[in-house]
PDB file of C-alpha atoms and ligand atoms in Angstrom:
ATOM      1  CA  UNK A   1     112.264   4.086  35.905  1.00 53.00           C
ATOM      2  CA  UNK A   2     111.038   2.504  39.057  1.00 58.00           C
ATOM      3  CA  UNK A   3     109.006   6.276  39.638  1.00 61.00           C
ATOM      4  CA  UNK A   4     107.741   6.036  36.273  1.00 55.00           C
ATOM      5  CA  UNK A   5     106.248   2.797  36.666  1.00 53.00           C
ATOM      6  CA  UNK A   6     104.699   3.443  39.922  1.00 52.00           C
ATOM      7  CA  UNK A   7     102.948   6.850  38.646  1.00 54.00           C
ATOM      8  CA  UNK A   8     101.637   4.743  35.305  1.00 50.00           C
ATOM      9  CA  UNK A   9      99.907   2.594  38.037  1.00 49.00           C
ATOM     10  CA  UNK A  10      98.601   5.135  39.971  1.00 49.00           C
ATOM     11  CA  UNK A  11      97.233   7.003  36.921  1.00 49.00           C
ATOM     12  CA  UNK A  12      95.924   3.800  35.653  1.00 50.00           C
ATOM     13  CA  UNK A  13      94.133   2.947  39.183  1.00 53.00           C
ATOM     14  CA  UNK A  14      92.625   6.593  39.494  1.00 48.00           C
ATOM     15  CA  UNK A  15      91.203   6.278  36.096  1.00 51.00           C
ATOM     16  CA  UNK A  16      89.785   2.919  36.150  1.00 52.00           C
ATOM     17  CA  UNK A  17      88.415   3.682  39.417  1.00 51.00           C
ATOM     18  CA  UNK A  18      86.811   7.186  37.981  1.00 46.00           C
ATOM     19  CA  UNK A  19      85.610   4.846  34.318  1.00 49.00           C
ATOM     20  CA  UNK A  20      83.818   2.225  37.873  1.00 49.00           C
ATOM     21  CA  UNK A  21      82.245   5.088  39.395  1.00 52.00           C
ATOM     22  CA  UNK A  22      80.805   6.993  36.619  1.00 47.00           C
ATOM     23  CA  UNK A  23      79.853   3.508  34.937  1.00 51.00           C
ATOM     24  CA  UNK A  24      77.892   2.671  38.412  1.00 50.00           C
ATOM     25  CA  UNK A  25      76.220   6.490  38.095  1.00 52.00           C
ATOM     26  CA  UNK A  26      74.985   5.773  34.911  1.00 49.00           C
ATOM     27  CA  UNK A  27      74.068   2.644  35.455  1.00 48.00           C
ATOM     28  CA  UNK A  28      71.994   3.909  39.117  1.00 48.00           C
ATOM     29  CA  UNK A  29      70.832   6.727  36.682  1.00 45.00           C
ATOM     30  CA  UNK A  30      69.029   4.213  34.737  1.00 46.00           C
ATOM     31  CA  UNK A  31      67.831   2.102  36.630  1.00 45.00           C
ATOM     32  CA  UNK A  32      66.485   4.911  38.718  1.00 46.00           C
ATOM     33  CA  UNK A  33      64.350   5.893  35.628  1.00 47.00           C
ATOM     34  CA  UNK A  34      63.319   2.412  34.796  1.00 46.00           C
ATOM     35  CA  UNK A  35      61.500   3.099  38.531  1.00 45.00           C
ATOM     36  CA  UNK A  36      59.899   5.966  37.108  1.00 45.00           C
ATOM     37  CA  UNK A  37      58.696   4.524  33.609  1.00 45.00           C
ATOM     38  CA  UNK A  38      57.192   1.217  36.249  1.00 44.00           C
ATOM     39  CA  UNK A  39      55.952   3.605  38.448  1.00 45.00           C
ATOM     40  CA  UNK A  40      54.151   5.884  35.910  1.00 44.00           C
ATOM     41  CA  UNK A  41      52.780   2.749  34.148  1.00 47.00           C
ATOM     42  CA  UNK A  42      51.473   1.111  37.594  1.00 46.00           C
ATOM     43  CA  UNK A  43      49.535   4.689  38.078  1.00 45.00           C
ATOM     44  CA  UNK A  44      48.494   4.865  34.662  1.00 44.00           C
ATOM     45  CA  UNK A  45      47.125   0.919  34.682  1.00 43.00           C
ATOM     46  CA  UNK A  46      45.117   1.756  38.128  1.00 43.00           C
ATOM     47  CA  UNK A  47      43.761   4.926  36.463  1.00 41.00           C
ATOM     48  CA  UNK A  48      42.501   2.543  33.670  1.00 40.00           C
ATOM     49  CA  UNK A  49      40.825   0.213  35.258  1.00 43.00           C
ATOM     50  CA  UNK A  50      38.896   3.241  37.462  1.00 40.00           C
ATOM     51  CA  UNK A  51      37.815   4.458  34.257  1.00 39.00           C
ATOM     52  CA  UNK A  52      36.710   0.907  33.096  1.00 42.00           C
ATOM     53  CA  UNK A  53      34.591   1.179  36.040  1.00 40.00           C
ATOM     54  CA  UNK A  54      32.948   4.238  35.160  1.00 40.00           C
ATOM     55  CA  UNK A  55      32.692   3.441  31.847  1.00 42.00           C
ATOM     56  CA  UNK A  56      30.727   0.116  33.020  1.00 61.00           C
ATOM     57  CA  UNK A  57      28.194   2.169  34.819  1.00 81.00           C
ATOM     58  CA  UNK A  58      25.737  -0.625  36.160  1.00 93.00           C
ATOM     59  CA  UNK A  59      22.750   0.458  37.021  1.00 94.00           C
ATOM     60  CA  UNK A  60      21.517  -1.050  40.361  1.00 95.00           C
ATOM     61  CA  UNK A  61      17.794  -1.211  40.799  1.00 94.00           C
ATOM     62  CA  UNK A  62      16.118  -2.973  44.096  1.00 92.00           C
ATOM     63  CA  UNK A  63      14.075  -2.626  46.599  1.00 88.00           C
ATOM     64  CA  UNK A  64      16.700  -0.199  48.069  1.00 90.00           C
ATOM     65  CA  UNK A  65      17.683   1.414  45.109  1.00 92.00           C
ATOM     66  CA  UNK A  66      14.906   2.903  43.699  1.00 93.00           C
ATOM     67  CA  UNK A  67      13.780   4.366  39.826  1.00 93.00           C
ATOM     68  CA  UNK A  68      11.873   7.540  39.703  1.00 91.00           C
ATOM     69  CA  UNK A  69       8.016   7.265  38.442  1.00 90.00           C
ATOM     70  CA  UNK A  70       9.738   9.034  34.848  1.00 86.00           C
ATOM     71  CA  UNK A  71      12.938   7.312  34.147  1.00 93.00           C
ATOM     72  CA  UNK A  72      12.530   5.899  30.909  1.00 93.00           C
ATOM     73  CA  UNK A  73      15.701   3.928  28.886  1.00 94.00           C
ATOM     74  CA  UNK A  74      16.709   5.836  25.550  1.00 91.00           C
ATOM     75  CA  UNK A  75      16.928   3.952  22.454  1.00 95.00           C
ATOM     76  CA  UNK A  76      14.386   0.807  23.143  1.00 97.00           C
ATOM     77  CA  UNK A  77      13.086  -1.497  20.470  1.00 98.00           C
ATOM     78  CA  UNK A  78      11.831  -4.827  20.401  1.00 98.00           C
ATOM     79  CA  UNK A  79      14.953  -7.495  20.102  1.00 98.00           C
ATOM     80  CA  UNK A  80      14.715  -9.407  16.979  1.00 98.00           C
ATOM     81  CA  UNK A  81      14.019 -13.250  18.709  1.00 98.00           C
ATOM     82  CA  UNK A  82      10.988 -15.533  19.399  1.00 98.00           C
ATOM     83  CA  UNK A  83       8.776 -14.704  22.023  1.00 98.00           C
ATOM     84  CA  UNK A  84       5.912 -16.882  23.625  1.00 97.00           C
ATOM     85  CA  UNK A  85       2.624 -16.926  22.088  1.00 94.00           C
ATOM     86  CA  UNK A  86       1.565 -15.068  25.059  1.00 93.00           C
ATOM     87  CA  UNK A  87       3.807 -12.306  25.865  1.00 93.00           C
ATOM     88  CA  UNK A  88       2.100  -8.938  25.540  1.00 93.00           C
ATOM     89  CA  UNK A  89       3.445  -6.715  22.894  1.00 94.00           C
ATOM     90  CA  UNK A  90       3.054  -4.230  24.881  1.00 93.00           C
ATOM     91  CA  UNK A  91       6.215  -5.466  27.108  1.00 95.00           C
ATOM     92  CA  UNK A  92       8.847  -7.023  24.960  1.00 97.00           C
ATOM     93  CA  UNK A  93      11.167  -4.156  24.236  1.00 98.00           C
ATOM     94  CA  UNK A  94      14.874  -3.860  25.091  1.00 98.00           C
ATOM     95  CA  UNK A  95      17.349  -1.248  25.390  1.00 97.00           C
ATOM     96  CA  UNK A  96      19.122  -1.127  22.116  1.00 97.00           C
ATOM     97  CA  UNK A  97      22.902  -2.541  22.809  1.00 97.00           C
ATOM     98  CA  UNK A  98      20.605  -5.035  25.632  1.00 98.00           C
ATOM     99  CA  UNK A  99      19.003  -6.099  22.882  1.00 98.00           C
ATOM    100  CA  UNK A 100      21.794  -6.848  20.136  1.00 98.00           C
ATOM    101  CA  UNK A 101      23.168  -9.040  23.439  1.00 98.00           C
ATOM    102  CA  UNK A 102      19.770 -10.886  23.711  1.00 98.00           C
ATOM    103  CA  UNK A 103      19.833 -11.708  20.143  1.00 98.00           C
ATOM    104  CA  UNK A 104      23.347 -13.047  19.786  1.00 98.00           C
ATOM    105  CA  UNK A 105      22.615 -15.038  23.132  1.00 98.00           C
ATOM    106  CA  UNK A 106      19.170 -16.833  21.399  1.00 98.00           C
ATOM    107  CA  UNK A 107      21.725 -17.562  18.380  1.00 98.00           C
ATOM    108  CA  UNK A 108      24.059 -19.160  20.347  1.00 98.00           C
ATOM    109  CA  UNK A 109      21.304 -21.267  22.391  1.00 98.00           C
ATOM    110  CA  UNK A 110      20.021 -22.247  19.145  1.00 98.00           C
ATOM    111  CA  UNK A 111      23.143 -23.661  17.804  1.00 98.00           C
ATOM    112  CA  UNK A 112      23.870 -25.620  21.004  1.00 98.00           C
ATOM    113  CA  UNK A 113      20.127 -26.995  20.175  1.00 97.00           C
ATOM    114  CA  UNK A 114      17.889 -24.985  22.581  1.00 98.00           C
ATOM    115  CA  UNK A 115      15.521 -22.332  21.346  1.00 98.00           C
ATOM    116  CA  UNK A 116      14.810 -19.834  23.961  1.00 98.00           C
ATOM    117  CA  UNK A 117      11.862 -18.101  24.105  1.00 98.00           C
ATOM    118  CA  UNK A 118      11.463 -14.350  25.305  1.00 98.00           C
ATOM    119  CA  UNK A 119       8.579 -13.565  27.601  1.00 98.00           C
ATOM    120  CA  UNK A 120       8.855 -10.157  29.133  1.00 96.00           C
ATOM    121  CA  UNK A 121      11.195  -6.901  28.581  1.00 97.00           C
ATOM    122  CA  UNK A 122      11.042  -3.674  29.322  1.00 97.00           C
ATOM    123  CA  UNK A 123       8.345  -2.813  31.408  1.00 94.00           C
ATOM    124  CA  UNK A 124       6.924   1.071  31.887  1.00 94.00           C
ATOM    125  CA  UNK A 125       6.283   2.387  35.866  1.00 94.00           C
ATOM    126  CA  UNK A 126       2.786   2.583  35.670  1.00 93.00           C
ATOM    127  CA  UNK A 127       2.746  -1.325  33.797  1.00 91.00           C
ATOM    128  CA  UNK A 128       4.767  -2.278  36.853  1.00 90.00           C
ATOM    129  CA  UNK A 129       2.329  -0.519  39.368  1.00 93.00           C
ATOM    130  CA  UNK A 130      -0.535  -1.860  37.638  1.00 92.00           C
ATOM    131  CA  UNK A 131       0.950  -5.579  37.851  1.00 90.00           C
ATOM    132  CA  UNK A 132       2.082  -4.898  41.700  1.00 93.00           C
ATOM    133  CA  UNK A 133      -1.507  -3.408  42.794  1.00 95.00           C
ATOM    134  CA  UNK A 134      -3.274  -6.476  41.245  1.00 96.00           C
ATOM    135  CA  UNK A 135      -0.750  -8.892  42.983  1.00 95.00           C
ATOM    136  CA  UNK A 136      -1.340  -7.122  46.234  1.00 96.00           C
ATOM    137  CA  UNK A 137      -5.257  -7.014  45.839  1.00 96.00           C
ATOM    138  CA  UNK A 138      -5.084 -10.698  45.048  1.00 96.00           C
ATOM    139  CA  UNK A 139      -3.149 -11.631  47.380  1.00 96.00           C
ATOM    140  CA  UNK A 140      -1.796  -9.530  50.036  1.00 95.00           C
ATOM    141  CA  UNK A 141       1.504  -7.302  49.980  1.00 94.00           C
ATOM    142  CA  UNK A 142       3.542  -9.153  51.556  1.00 92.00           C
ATOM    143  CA  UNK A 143       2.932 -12.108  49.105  1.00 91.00           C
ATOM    144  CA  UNK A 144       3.311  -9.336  46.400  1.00 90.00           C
ATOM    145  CA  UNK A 145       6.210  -8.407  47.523  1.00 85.00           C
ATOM    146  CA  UNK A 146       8.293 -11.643  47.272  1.00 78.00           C
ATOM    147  CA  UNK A 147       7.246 -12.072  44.053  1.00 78.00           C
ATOM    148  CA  UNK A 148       6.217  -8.323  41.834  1.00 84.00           C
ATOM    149  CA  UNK A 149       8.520  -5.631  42.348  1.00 85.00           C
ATOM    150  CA  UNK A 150       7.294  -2.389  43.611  1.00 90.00           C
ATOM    151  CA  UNK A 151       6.852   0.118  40.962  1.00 93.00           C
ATOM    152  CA  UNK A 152      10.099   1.833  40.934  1.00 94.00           C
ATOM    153  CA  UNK A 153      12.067  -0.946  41.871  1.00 92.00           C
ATOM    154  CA  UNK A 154      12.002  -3.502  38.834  1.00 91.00           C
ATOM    155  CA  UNK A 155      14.805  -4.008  36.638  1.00 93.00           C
ATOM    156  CA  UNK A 156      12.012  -4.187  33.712  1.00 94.00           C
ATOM    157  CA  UNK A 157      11.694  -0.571  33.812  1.00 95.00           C
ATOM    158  CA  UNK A 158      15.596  -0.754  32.954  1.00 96.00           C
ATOM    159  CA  UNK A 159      15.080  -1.927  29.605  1.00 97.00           C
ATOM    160  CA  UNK A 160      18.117  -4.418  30.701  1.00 97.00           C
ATOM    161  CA  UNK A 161      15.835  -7.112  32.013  1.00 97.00           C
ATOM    162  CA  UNK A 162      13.811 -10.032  30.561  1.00 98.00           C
ATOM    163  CA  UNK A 163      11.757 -12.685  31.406  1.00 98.00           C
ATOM    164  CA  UNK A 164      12.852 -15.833  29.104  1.00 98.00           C
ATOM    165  CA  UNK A 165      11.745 -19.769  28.988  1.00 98.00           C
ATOM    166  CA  UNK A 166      12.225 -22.250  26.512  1.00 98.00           C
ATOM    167  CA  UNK A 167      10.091 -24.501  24.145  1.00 97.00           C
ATOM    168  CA  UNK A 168      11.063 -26.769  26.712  1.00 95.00           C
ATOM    169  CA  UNK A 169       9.190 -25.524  29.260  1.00 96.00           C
ATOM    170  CA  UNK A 170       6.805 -22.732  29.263  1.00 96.00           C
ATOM    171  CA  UNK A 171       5.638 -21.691  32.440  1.00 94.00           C
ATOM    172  CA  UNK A 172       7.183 -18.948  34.405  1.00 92.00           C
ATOM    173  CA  UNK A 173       7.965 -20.721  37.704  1.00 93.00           C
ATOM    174  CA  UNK A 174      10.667 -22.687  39.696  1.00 93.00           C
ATOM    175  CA  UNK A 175      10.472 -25.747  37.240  1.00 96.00           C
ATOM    176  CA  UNK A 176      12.741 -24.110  34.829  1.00 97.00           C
ATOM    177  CA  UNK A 177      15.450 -24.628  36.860  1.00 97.00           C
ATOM    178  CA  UNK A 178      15.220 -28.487  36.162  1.00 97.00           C
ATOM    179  CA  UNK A 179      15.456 -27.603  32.073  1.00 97.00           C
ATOM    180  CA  UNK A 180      18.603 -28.215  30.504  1.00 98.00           C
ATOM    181  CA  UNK A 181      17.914 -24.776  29.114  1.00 97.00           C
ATOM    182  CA  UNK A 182      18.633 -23.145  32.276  1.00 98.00           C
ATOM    183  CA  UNK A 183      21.830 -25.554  32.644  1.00 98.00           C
ATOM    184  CA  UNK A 184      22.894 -24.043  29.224  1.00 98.00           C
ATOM    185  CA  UNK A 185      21.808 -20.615  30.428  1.00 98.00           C
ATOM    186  CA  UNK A 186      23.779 -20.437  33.675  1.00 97.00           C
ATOM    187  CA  UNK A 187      26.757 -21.884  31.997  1.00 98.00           C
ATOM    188  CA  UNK A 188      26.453 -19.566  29.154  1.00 98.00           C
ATOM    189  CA  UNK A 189      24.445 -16.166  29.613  1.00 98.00           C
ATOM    190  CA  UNK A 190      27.698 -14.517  31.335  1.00 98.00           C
ATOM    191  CA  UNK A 191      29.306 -14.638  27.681  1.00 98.00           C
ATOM    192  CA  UNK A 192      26.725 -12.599  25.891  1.00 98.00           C
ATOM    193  CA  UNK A 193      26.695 -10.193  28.878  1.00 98.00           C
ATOM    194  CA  UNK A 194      23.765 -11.226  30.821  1.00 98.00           C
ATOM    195  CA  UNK A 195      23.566 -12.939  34.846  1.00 98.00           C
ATOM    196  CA  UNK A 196      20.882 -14.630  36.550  1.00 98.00           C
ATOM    197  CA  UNK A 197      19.870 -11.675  38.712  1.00 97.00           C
ATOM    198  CA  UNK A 198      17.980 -13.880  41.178  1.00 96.00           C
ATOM    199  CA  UNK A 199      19.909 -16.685  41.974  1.00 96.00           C
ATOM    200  CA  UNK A 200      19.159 -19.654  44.599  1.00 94.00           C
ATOM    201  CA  UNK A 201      19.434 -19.105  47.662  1.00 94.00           C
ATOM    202  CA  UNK A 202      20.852 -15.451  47.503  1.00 96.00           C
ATOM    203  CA  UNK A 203      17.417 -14.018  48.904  1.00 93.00           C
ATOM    204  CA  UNK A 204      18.732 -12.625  51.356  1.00 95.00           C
ATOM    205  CA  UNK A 205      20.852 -10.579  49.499  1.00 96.00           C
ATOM    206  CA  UNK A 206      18.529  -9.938  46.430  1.00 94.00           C
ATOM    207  CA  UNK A 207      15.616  -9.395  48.260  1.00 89.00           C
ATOM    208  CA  UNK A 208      13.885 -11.474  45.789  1.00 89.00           C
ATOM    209  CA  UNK A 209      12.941 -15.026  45.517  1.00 88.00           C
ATOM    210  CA  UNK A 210      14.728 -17.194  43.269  1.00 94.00           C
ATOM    211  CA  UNK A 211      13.371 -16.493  39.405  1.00 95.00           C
ATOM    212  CA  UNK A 212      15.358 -18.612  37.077  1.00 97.00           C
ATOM    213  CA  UNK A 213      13.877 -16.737  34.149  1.00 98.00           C
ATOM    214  CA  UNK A 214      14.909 -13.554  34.684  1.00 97.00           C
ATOM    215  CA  UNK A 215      17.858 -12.610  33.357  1.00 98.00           C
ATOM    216  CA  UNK A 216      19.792  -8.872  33.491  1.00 98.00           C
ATOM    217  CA  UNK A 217      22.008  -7.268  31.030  1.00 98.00           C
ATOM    218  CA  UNK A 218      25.233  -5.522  32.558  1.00 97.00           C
ATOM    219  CA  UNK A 219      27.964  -6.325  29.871  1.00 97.00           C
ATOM    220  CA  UNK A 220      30.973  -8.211  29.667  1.00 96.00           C
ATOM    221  CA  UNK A 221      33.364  -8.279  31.476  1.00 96.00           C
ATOM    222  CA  UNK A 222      31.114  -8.031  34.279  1.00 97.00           C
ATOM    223  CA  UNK A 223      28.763 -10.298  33.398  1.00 98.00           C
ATOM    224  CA  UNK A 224      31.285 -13.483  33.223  1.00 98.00           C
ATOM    225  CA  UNK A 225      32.644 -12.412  36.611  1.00 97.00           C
ATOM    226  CA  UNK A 226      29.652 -12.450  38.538  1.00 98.00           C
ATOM    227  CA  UNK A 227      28.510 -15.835  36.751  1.00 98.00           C
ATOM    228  CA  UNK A 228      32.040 -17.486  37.079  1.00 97.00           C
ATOM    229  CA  UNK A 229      31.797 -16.321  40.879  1.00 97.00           C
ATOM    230  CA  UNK A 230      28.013 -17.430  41.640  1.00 97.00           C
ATOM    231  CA  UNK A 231      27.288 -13.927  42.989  1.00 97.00           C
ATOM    232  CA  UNK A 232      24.654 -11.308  42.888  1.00 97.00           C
ATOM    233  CA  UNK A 233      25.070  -8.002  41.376  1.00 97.00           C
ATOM    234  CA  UNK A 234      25.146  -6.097  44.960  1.00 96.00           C
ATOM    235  CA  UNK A 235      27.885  -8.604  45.973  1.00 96.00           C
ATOM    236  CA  UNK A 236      29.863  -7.423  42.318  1.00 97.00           C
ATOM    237  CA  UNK A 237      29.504  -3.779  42.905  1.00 95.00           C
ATOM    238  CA  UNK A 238      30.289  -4.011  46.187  1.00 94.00           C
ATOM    239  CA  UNK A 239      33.550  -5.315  45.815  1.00 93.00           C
ATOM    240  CA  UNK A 240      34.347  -3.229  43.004  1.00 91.00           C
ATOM    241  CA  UNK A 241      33.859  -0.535  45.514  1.00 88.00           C
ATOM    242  CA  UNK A 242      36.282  -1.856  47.941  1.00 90.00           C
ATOM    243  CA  UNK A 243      38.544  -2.186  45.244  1.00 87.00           C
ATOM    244  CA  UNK A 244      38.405   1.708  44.365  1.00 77.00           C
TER     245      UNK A 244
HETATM  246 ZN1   ZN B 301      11.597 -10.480  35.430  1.00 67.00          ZN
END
């Protein structure tokens, strides 16, 4: 009786012990493909957000970064807001999706009580070379330079840019910055997909004096991040390169 009882035990023992062990396997066996399925989703999350990169293709134009004399945007057209008496018909197209941004933004200043007014858009090489080689005539290139962009080298031939006041204020200088216009714009442009391209004192960076009329179309989200930051589109892409 006494061997009985001791071999129940031991046959117990060895099979709880075996159910412990193959429990733990399983157990290790999943867990060890929960690692996988994290694992796979990290990699999958990083290949994402390189594509969302891609896929954001911002076009950098400076004095570095150069256009070529024929690169002309597809699918302009003249965005459907008010412009200034003045501005030449000539210049006050937009790319398309640029534009659909540009009108949605003049909505939006309207309802918070400011009405924007456009000035200048997209602007063809030999418009920007005729503007530069007046500036420079007039008053010397390096003057010209801080203020016209080389042909080649301004965002208006991107059909991204434009030149904007308000009623305002209506001259295209510094003094816009002192317009609550400008307060709304800085606080709001990055929502509709548009920065400041020229901010204060980022010159050295830019290349370009501060314009607070001129803003840029690059899209959300990239837009809000480089407004929410206070940086300039070379800082933006250059960070998102690091990041690669
Ligand atoms: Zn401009």
């Amino acid at each position: 009786m006494k061997k009985f009882l001791v071999t129940i035990i031991i046959i117990t023992a060895i099979f709880s012990s075996l159910f412990i062990y193959t429990n733990n396997q399983s157990k290790k066996i999943a867990i060890n493909q929960n690692k996988n399925k994290i694992s796979t989703n990290k990699k999958q999350k990083k290949e994402t957000s390189k594509t969302e990169i891609k896929q954001q293709n911002i076009l950098l134009v400076n004095k570095q970064s150069k256009l070529s004399g024929n690169y002309t945007p597809q699918n302009l057209r003249v965005p459907n807001v008010k412009f200034m008496n003045s501005s030449d018909p000539n210049v006050r197209q937009m790319e398309n999706e640029a534009a659909t941004a540009l009108e949605n933004m003049f909505a939006g200043a309207s309802k918070d009580g400011f009405t924007l007014l456009a000035v200048s858009g997209y602007r063809p090489y030999e418009y920007q070379k005729k503007l530069y080689d007046e500036k420079v005539e007039k008053d010397g290139k390096a003057e010209a330079d801080k203020y016209v962009a080389e042909p080649g080298t301004s965002e208006h031939q991107t059909g991204l840019a434009m030149d904007l006041l308000s009623t305002e204020y209506t001259s295209l200088d510094d003094g816009f910055m002192n317009t609550n216009s400008y307060k709304w714009l800085l606080e709001n442009c990055g929502k509709y997909g548009f920065i400041i391209r020229y901010p204060k004192d980022k010159e050295n960076i830019t290349k370009y004096n501060f314009e607070p009329w001129h803003i840029r179309y690059v899209g959300l989200p990239a837009s809000q991040e480089i407004m929410n930051k206070s940086i300039t589109l070379e800082e933006y892409l250059a960070e998102q390169n690091a990041s690669k």
